[in-house]
PDB file of C-alpha atoms and ligand atoms in Angstrom:
ATOM      1  CA  MET M 113      -6.834 -15.406   3.121  1.00 96.00           C
ATOM      2  CA  LYS M 114      -6.475 -12.125   4.537  1.00 97.00           C
ATOM      3  CA  ILE M 115      -6.803  -9.289   1.838  1.00 98.00           C
ATOM      4  CA  ILE M 116      -4.934  -5.751   2.008  1.00 98.00           C
ATOM      5  CA  SER M 117      -5.178  -3.418  -0.471  1.00 98.00           C
ATOM      6  CA  VAL M 118      -3.516   0.089  -1.060  1.00 98.00           C
ATOM      7  CA  LEU M 119      -5.571   2.729  -2.424  1.00 98.00           C
ATOM      8  CA  SER M 120      -5.315   6.255  -3.591  1.00 97.00           C
ATOM      9  CA  ARG M 121      -6.868   8.416  -6.199  1.00 95.00           C
ATOM     10  CA  LYS M 122      -3.412  10.033  -6.547  1.00 95.00           C
ATOM     11  CA  GLY M 123      -0.725   8.605  -8.245  1.00 95.00           C
ATOM     12  CA  GLY M 124       2.813   9.015  -7.079  1.00 96.00           C
ATOM     13  CA  VAL M 125       2.186   8.776  -3.495  1.00 97.00           C
ATOM     14  CA  GLY M 126       3.684   5.295  -2.990  1.00 98.00           C
ATOM     15  CA  LYS M 127       0.959   3.242  -3.531  1.00 98.00           C
ATOM     16  CA  THR M 128       3.420   0.462  -5.073  1.00 98.00           C
ATOM     17  CA  LEU M 129       6.142   1.241  -2.865  1.00 98.00           C
ATOM     18  CA  LEU M 130       3.917   0.454   0.279  1.00 98.00           C
ATOM     19  CA  SER M 131       2.425  -2.646  -1.582  1.00 99.00           C
ATOM     20  CA  VAL M 132       5.710  -4.446  -2.192  1.00 98.00           C
ATOM     21  CA  GLY M 133       6.984  -3.484   1.356  1.00 98.00           C
ATOM     22  CA  LEU M 134       4.100  -4.832   3.015  1.00 99.00           C
ATOM     23  CA  ALA M 135       4.354  -8.125   0.754  1.00 98.00           C
ATOM     24  CA  GLN M 136       7.966  -8.229   1.573  1.00 98.00           C
ATOM     25  CA  VAL M 137       7.581  -8.087   5.156  1.00 98.00           C
ATOM     26  CA  LEU M 138       4.757 -10.581   5.485  1.00 98.00           C
ATOM     27  CA  GLY M 139       6.863 -13.203   3.197  1.00 98.00           C
ATOM     28  CA  GLU M 140       9.759 -12.471   5.239  1.00 98.00           C
ATOM     29  CA  LEU M 141       7.805 -13.552   8.087  1.00 98.00           C
ATOM     30  CA  GLY M 142       7.120 -16.932   6.532  1.00 98.00           C
ATOM     31  CA  HIS M 143       3.676 -16.292   5.162  1.00 98.00           C
ATOM     32  CA  ARG M 144       2.306 -17.245   1.700  1.00 98.00           C
ATOM     33  CA  VAL M 145       1.928 -13.823   0.049  1.00 98.00           C
ATOM     34  CA  ALA M 146       0.574 -12.980  -3.343  1.00 98.00           C
ATOM     35  CA  LEU M 147       0.760  -9.059  -4.564  1.00 98.00           C
ATOM     36  CA  LEU M 148      -1.951  -8.424  -7.257  1.00 98.00           C
ATOM     37  CA  ASP M 149      -1.337  -5.518  -9.453  1.00 98.00           C
ATOM     38  CA  ARG M 150      -4.684  -4.057 -10.507  1.00 98.00           C
ATOM     39  CA  ASP M 151      -2.663  -0.983 -12.460  1.00 98.00           C
ATOM     40  CA  PRO M 152      -2.748  -1.246 -15.810  1.00 97.00           C
ATOM     41  CA  GLU M 153       0.776   0.831 -15.310  1.00 97.00           C
ATOM     42  CA  GLY M 154       1.855  -2.762 -13.828  1.00 98.00           C
ATOM     43  CA  SER M 155       4.749  -0.953 -11.745  1.00 98.00           C
ATOM     44  CA  ALA M 156       4.262  -3.840  -9.398  1.00 98.00           C
ATOM     45  CA  MET M 157       4.478  -6.505 -11.996  1.00 98.00           C
ATOM     46  CA  GLY M 158       7.875  -4.280 -13.363  1.00 98.00           C
ATOM     47  CA  TRP M 159       9.407  -4.848  -9.901  1.00 98.00           C
ATOM     48  CA  GLN M 160       8.847  -8.470  -9.957  1.00 98.00           C
ATOM     49  CA  HIS M 161      10.394  -8.750 -13.511  1.00 98.00           C
ATOM     50  CA  GLY M 162      13.589  -6.416 -12.426  1.00 98.00           C
ATOM     51  CA  ALA M 163      13.855  -9.125  -9.766  1.00 98.00           C
ATOM     52  CA  GLN M 164      13.618 -12.078 -12.042  1.00 98.00           C
ATOM     53  CA  ALA M 165      16.339  -9.931 -14.262  1.00 97.00           C
ATOM     54  CA  THR M 166      18.724 -10.039 -11.357  1.00 96.00           C
ATOM     55  CA  GLU M 167      17.840 -13.568 -10.165  1.00 97.00           C
ATOM     56  CA  THR M 168      16.598 -11.813  -6.982  1.00 97.00           C
ATOM     57  CA  LEU M 169      14.088 -14.140  -4.776  1.00 97.00           C
ATOM     58  CA  LEU M 170      11.351 -12.115  -3.796  1.00 98.00           C
ATOM     59  CA  PRO M 171       9.360 -13.724  -0.647  1.00 98.00           C
ATOM     60  CA  TYR M 172       6.216 -13.412  -2.448  1.00 98.00           C
ATOM     61  CA  ARG M 173       5.004 -13.155  -6.180  1.00 97.00           C
ATOM     62  CA  VAL M 174       3.504 -10.576  -8.343  1.00 98.00           C
ATOM     63  CA  ILE M 175      -0.020 -11.605 -10.256  1.00 98.00           C
ATOM     64  CA  GLY M 176      -2.064  -9.677 -12.728  1.00 97.00           C
ATOM     65  CA  PRO M 177      -6.195  -9.886 -12.622  1.00 94.00           C
ATOM     66  CA  ILE M 178      -5.813 -12.997 -14.789  1.00 93.00           C
ATOM     67  CA  GLU M 179      -3.860 -14.771 -12.525  1.00 93.00           C
ATOM     68  CA  ALA M 180      -6.086 -14.007  -9.667  1.00 92.00           C
ATOM     69  CA  ALA M 181      -8.495 -16.052 -10.921  1.00 89.00           C
ATOM     70  CA  GLN M 182      -6.263 -19.130 -10.137  1.00 90.00           C
ATOM     71  CA  LEU M 183      -4.949 -17.807  -7.000  1.00 92.00           C
ATOM     72  CA  GLY M 184      -4.082 -21.030  -5.054  1.00 90.00           C
ATOM     73  CA  ASP M 185      -3.457 -21.234  -1.441  1.00 95.00           C
ATOM     74  CA  VAL M 186      -2.030 -18.012  -0.078  1.00 97.00           C
ATOM     75  CA  ASP M 187      -2.446 -16.209   3.374  1.00 98.00           C
ATOM     76  CA  PHE M 188      -1.998 -12.537   2.573  1.00 98.00           C
ATOM     77  CA  LEU M 189      -3.073 -11.110  -0.940  1.00 98.00           C
ATOM     78  CA  ILE M 190      -1.849  -7.510  -1.280  1.00 98.00           C
ATOM     79  CA  VAL M 191      -3.763  -5.615  -3.968  1.00 98.00           C
ATOM     80  CA  ASP M 192      -1.938  -2.515  -5.614  1.00 98.00           C
ATOM     81  CA  THR M 193      -4.133  -0.170  -7.245  1.00 98.00           C
ATOM     82  CA  PRO M 194      -4.372   2.513 -10.115  1.00 98.00           C
ATOM     83  CA  PRO M 195      -4.882   5.959  -9.439  1.00 96.00           C
ATOM     84  CA  ASN M 196      -7.924   8.101 -11.198  1.00 94.00           C
ATOM     85  CA  ASP M 197     -10.146   4.891 -11.137  1.00 96.00           C
ATOM     86  CA  THR M 198     -12.803   5.113  -8.837  1.00 96.00           C
ATOM     87  CA  ARG M 199     -14.244   1.670  -9.869  1.00 97.00           C
ATOM     88  CA  VAL M 200     -11.305  -0.459  -9.472  1.00 98.00           C
ATOM     89  CA  LEU M 201     -10.851   1.679  -5.842  1.00 98.00           C
ATOM     90  CA  GLN M 202     -14.330   0.589  -4.819  1.00 98.00           C
ATOM     91  CA  ASP M 203     -14.302  -2.839  -6.228  1.00 98.00           C
ATOM     92  CA  THR M 204     -10.952  -3.500  -4.326  1.00 98.00           C
ATOM     93  CA  ALA M 205     -11.728  -2.060  -0.991  1.00 98.00           C
ATOM     94  CA  ARG M 206     -15.269  -3.845  -0.894  1.00 98.00           C
ATOM     95  CA  GLN M 207     -13.279  -7.176  -0.818  1.00 97.00           C
ATOM     96  CA  SER M 208     -10.246  -5.774   1.405  1.00 98.00           C
ATOM     97  CA  HIS M 209     -10.198  -6.798   5.261  1.00 98.00           C
ATOM     98  CA  VAL M 210      -7.931  -3.831   5.425  1.00 98.00           C
ATOM     99  CA  LEU M 211      -7.130  -0.858   3.651  1.00 98.00           C
ATOM    100  CA  LEU M 212      -4.037   1.183   3.879  1.00 98.00           C
ATOM    101  CA  ILE M 213      -3.832   4.872   2.215  1.00 97.00           C
ATOM    102  CA  PRO M 214      -0.385   6.616   1.401  1.00 97.00           C
ATOM    103  CA  LEU M 215      -0.573  10.172   1.047  1.00 95.00           C
ATOM    104  CA  LEU M 216       2.400  12.749   0.843  1.00 94.00           C
ATOM    105  CA  PRO M 217       2.901  15.479   3.715  1.00 90.00           C
ATOM    106  CA  GLY M 218       1.483  18.923   2.890  1.00 82.00           C
ATOM    107  CA  ALA M 219      -1.678  20.884   3.424  1.00 74.00           C
ATOM    108  CA  GLY M 220      -2.293  20.522  -0.677  1.00 81.00           C
ATOM    109  CA  GLU M 221      -2.370  16.909  -0.782  1.00 87.00           C
ATOM    110  CA  MET M 222      -5.944  16.903   1.391  1.00 87.00           C
ATOM    111  CA  ASP M 223      -7.939  17.542  -1.575  1.00 83.00           C
ATOM    112  CA  ARG M 224      -7.106  14.291  -3.475  1.00 82.00           C
ATOM    113  CA  LEU M 225      -7.175  12.424  -0.115  1.00 91.00           C
ATOM    114  CA  GLN M 226     -10.797  13.346   0.447  1.00 92.00           C
ATOM    115  CA  GLU M 227     -11.288  12.192  -3.001  1.00 93.00           C
ATOM    116  CA  THR M 228     -10.369   9.017  -1.836  1.00 95.00           C
ATOM    117  CA  VAL M 229     -12.252   8.930   1.625  1.00 95.00           C
ATOM    118  CA  GLN M 230     -15.430   9.988  -0.142  1.00 95.00           C
ATOM    119  CA  ALA M 231     -14.868   7.205  -2.723  1.00 96.00           C
ATOM    120  CA  LEU M 232     -14.620   4.681   0.029  1.00 96.00           C
ATOM    121  CA  SER M 233     -17.554   6.044   1.967  1.00 95.00           C
ATOM    122  CA  LYS M 234     -19.707   5.108  -1.221  1.00 96.00           C
ATOM    123  CA  ALA M 235     -18.257   1.540  -1.227  1.00 96.00           C
ATOM    124  CA  GLU M 236     -19.528  -1.274   0.664  1.00 95.00           C
ATOM    125  CA  LEU M 237     -16.830  -1.995   3.053  1.00 97.00           C
ATOM    126  CA  GLN M 238     -16.719  -5.250   5.246  1.00 96.00           C
ATOM    127  CA  ASP M 239     -18.161  -4.693   8.588  1.00 96.00           C
ATOM    128  CA  ASP M 240     -14.811  -5.266  10.590  1.00 96.00           C
ATOM    129  CA  VAL M 241     -12.758  -3.477   8.058  1.00 97.00           C
ATOM    130  CA  LYS M 242      -9.356  -1.867   9.254  1.00 97.00           C
ATOM    131  CA  LEU M 243      -8.025   1.171   7.600  1.00 97.00           C
ATOM    132  CA  GLY M 244      -5.121   3.860   8.279  1.00 96.00           C
ATOM    133  CA  PHE M 245      -3.033   6.199   6.436  1.00 96.00           C
ATOM    134  CA  VAL M 246       0.758   6.050   6.037  1.00 96.00           C
ATOM    135  CA  LEU M 247       2.505   9.007   5.597  1.00 94.00           C
ATOM    136  CA  ASN M 248       5.274   8.675   2.838  1.00 96.00           C
ATOM    137  CA  ARG M 249       8.295  10.666   1.732  1.00 95.00           C
ATOM    138  CA  LEU M 250       8.622  12.633   5.175  1.00 93.00           C
ATOM    139  CA  GLU M 251      11.370  14.801   5.124  1.00 91.00           C
ATOM    140  CA  HIS M 252      11.073  16.138   9.307  1.00 79.00           C
ATOM    141  CA  ASP M 253       9.944  14.183  12.142  1.00 70.00           C
ATOM    142  CA  ASN M 254       6.944  16.576  12.223  1.00 70.00           C
ATOM    143  CA  VAL M 255       4.272  16.469   9.997  1.00 74.00           C
ATOM    144  CA  SER M 256       2.886  20.069   8.964  1.00 72.00           C
ATOM    145  CA  GLY M 257       0.555  21.281  11.581  1.00 72.00           C
ATOM    146  CA  ALA M 258      -2.349  21.906   9.388  1.00 75.00           C
ATOM    147  CA  MET M 259      -2.201  18.595   8.326  1.00 82.00           C
ATOM    148  CA  ARG M 260      -2.958  16.262  11.657  1.00 77.00           C
ATOM    149  CA  PRO M 261      -6.068  17.953  12.595  1.00 83.00           C
ATOM    150  CA  ALA M 262      -7.169  17.552   8.763  1.00 85.00           C
ATOM    151  CA  LEU M 263      -6.190  13.975   9.026  1.00 88.00           C
ATOM    152  CA  GLU M 264      -7.773  13.403  12.359  1.00 84.00           C
ATOM    153  CA  GLU M 265     -11.224  15.025  11.094  1.00 90.00           C
ATOM    154  CA  LEU M 266     -11.188  11.972   8.423  1.00 91.00           C
ATOM    155  CA  GLY M 267     -11.676   9.708  11.191  1.00 90.00           C
ATOM    156  CA  TYR M 268      -8.919   7.314  10.472  1.00 93.00           C
ATOM    157  CA  PRO M 269      -5.383   6.814  12.019  1.00 94.00           C
ATOM    158  CA  VAL M 270      -1.890   7.338  10.899  1.00 93.00           C
ATOM    159  CA  VAL M 271      -0.153   3.995  11.195  1.00 96.00           C
ATOM    160  CA  ALA M 272       2.990   4.644   9.761  1.00 95.00           C
ATOM    161  CA  GLN M 273       5.391   6.919   8.377  1.00 94.00           C
ATOM    162  CA  ILE M 274       7.882   6.332   5.792  1.00 96.00           C
ATOM    163  CA  ARG M 275      10.698   8.876   5.530  1.00 95.00           C
ATOM    164  CA  LYS M 276      11.966  10.204   2.270  1.00 96.00           C
ATOM    165  CA  ALA M 277      14.777   7.863   1.091  1.00 97.00           C
ATOM    166  CA  VAL M 278      16.779   7.517  -2.105  1.00 98.00           C
ATOM    167  CA  ASP M 279      17.278   3.921  -1.251  1.00 98.00           C
ATOM    168  CA  TYR M 280      13.666   3.262  -1.532  1.00 98.00           C
ATOM    169  CA  GLN M 281      13.725   4.412  -5.082  1.00 98.00           C
ATOM    170  CA  ARG M 282      16.882   2.495  -5.671  1.00 98.00           C
ATOM    171  CA  ALA M 283      15.493  -0.845  -4.331  1.00 98.00           C
ATOM    172  CA  PHE M 284      13.226  -0.845  -7.241  1.00 98.00           C
ATOM    173  CA  GLY M 285      13.301  -4.746  -8.679  1.00 97.00           C
ATOM    174  CA  ASN M 286      14.768  -5.677  -5.828  1.00 97.00           C
ATOM    175  CA  LEU M 287      14.257  -6.405  -1.827  1.00 98.00           C
ATOM    176  CA  ILE M 288      13.718  -3.183   0.142  1.00 98.00           C
ATOM    177  CA  PRO M 289      16.978  -3.163   2.768  1.00 98.00           C
ATOM    178  CA  ALA M 290      16.228  -4.262   6.039  1.00 97.00           C
ATOM    179  CA  PRO M 291      16.710  -1.049   7.789  1.00 96.00           C
ATOM    180  CA  LEU M 292      14.089   0.534   5.647  1.00 98.00           C
ATOM    181  CA  THR M 293      11.218  -2.115   6.082  1.00 98.00           C
ATOM    182  CA  ALA M 294      10.288  -0.802   9.732  1.00 98.00           C
ATOM    183  CA  PRO M 295       7.340   1.376   8.579  1.00 98.00           C
ATOM    184  CA  PHE M 296       5.464  -1.350   6.433  1.00 98.00           C
ATOM    185  CA  ARG M 297       5.723  -3.655   9.973  1.00 98.00           C
ATOM    186  CA  ASP M 298       4.277  -0.433  11.747  1.00 98.00           C
ATOM    187  CA  ALA M 299       1.363  -0.348   9.576  1.00 98.00           C
ATOM    188  CA  LEU M 300       0.777  -4.201   9.933  1.00 98.00           C
ATOM    189  CA  LYS M 301       1.082  -4.106  13.695  1.00 98.00           C
ATOM    190  CA  GLU M 302      -0.953  -0.751  14.249  1.00 97.00           C
ATOM    191  CA  LEU M 303      -3.949  -2.465  12.247  1.00 97.00           C
ATOM    192  CA  GLU M 304      -3.114  -5.654  14.126  1.00 97.00           C
ATOM    193  CA  VAL M 305      -2.367  -7.683  11.089  1.00 98.00           C
ATOM    194  CA  ILE M 306       0.837  -8.811  12.598  1.00 98.00           C
ATOM    195  CA  ALA M 307       1.830  -8.895  16.747  1.00 96.00           C
TER     196      ALA M 307
HETATM  197  N1  ADP N 171       9.962   7.271   0.618  1.00 89.37           N
HETATM  198  C1  ADP N 171      10.123   7.254  -0.379  1.00 89.37           C
HETATM  199  N2  ADP N 171      11.278   7.857  -0.770  1.00 89.37           N
HETATM  200  C2  ADP N 171      11.869   8.259  -1.845  1.00 89.37           C
HETATM  201  N3  ADP N 171      11.260   7.766  -3.275  1.00 89.37           N
HETATM  202  C3  ADP N 171       9.994   7.399  -2.942  1.00 89.37           C
HETATM  203  C4  ADP N 171       9.372   7.261  -1.443  1.00 89.37           C
HETATM  204  N4  ADP N 171       8.196   6.601  -1.712  1.00 89.37           N
HETATM  205  C5  ADP N 171       8.244   6.599  -3.336  1.00 89.37           C
HETATM  206  N5  ADP N 171       9.223   7.042  -3.718  1.00 89.37           N
HETATM  207  C6  ADP N 171       9.221   7.066  -5.353  1.00 89.37           C
HETATM  208  O1  ADP N 171       8.141   7.983  -5.986  1.00 89.37           O
HETATM  209  C7  ADP N 171       7.866   7.150  -6.960  1.00 89.37           C
HETATM  210  C8  ADP N 171       6.280   6.929  -6.959  1.00 89.37           C
HETATM  211  O2  ADP N 171       6.184   5.887  -6.079  1.00 89.37           O
HETATM  212  P1  ADP N 171       5.013   4.873  -6.277  1.00 89.37           P
HETATM  213  O3  ADP N 171       5.150   3.774  -5.152  1.00 89.37           O
HETATM  214  O4  ADP N 171       5.462   4.362  -7.844  1.00 89.37           O
HETATM  215  O5  ADP N 171       3.690   5.779  -6.180  1.00 89.37           O
HETATM  216  P2  ADP N 171       2.152   5.479  -6.978  1.00 89.37           P
HETATM  217  O6  ADP N 171       2.236   3.777  -6.886  1.00 89.37           O
HETATM  218  O7  ADP N 171       1.046   5.696  -5.751  1.00 89.37           O
HETATM  219  O8  ADP N 171       2.056   5.716  -8.220  1.00 89.37           O
HETATM  220  C9  ADP N 171       8.973   5.981  -7.090  1.00 89.37           C
HETATM  221  O9  ADP N 171       9.871   6.642  -8.246  1.00 89.37           O
HETATM  222  C10 ADP N 171       9.025   5.699  -6.038  1.00 89.37           C
HETATM  223  O10 ADP N 171      10.304   5.213  -6.029  1.00 89.37           O
HETATM  224 MG1   MG N 172       1.799   2.359  -8.496  1.00 89.37          MG
END
């Protein structure tokens, strides 16, 4: 089983969207996927409840920490995490093979990102862990000039870009429409999770 976690000290950056997007893409490829919701806010759980209410079949199941103890056979475990909880962030990161950090464009976003990277540097990560940034809610093709060098300095690649689209918001409790799933595939390809 491969564990892919989505982390950030900051809320509202797209952790849950990225988590369900990755789960959907892997599920649609035929893998057995569970999405562990470690955020007490339960947004990923809410996504699944929304799907159940409309009898939408998601290609993955969402589980809470209690069910995680009896996970059963899965190929991928995606972990959605809360903001502002360094302990859960580090605990999740330690167990993960792949780490993805979503962030919003803009130089002002770098402070919180540094907190995230710092927390990770203090966690004991797996030797061969793969880590990448995902830029979310892009409104232009070009990321601000100041941001790219600042990101490069942190030493991890930007593995995908997600544009700002109201259809991502509308997808809550549903499947993400096929034309909007490319960035999730990109992230998985860049980190060599899928071919
Ligand atoms: N690329 C995007 N375009 C439009 N809305 C987005 C995008 N990414 C996230 N959102 C919306 O922003 C809000 C926060 O995203 P979410 O994934 O819940 O962030 P987090 O889990 O980091 O708190 C949600 O309402 C979500 O639908
Ligand atoms: Mg969330």
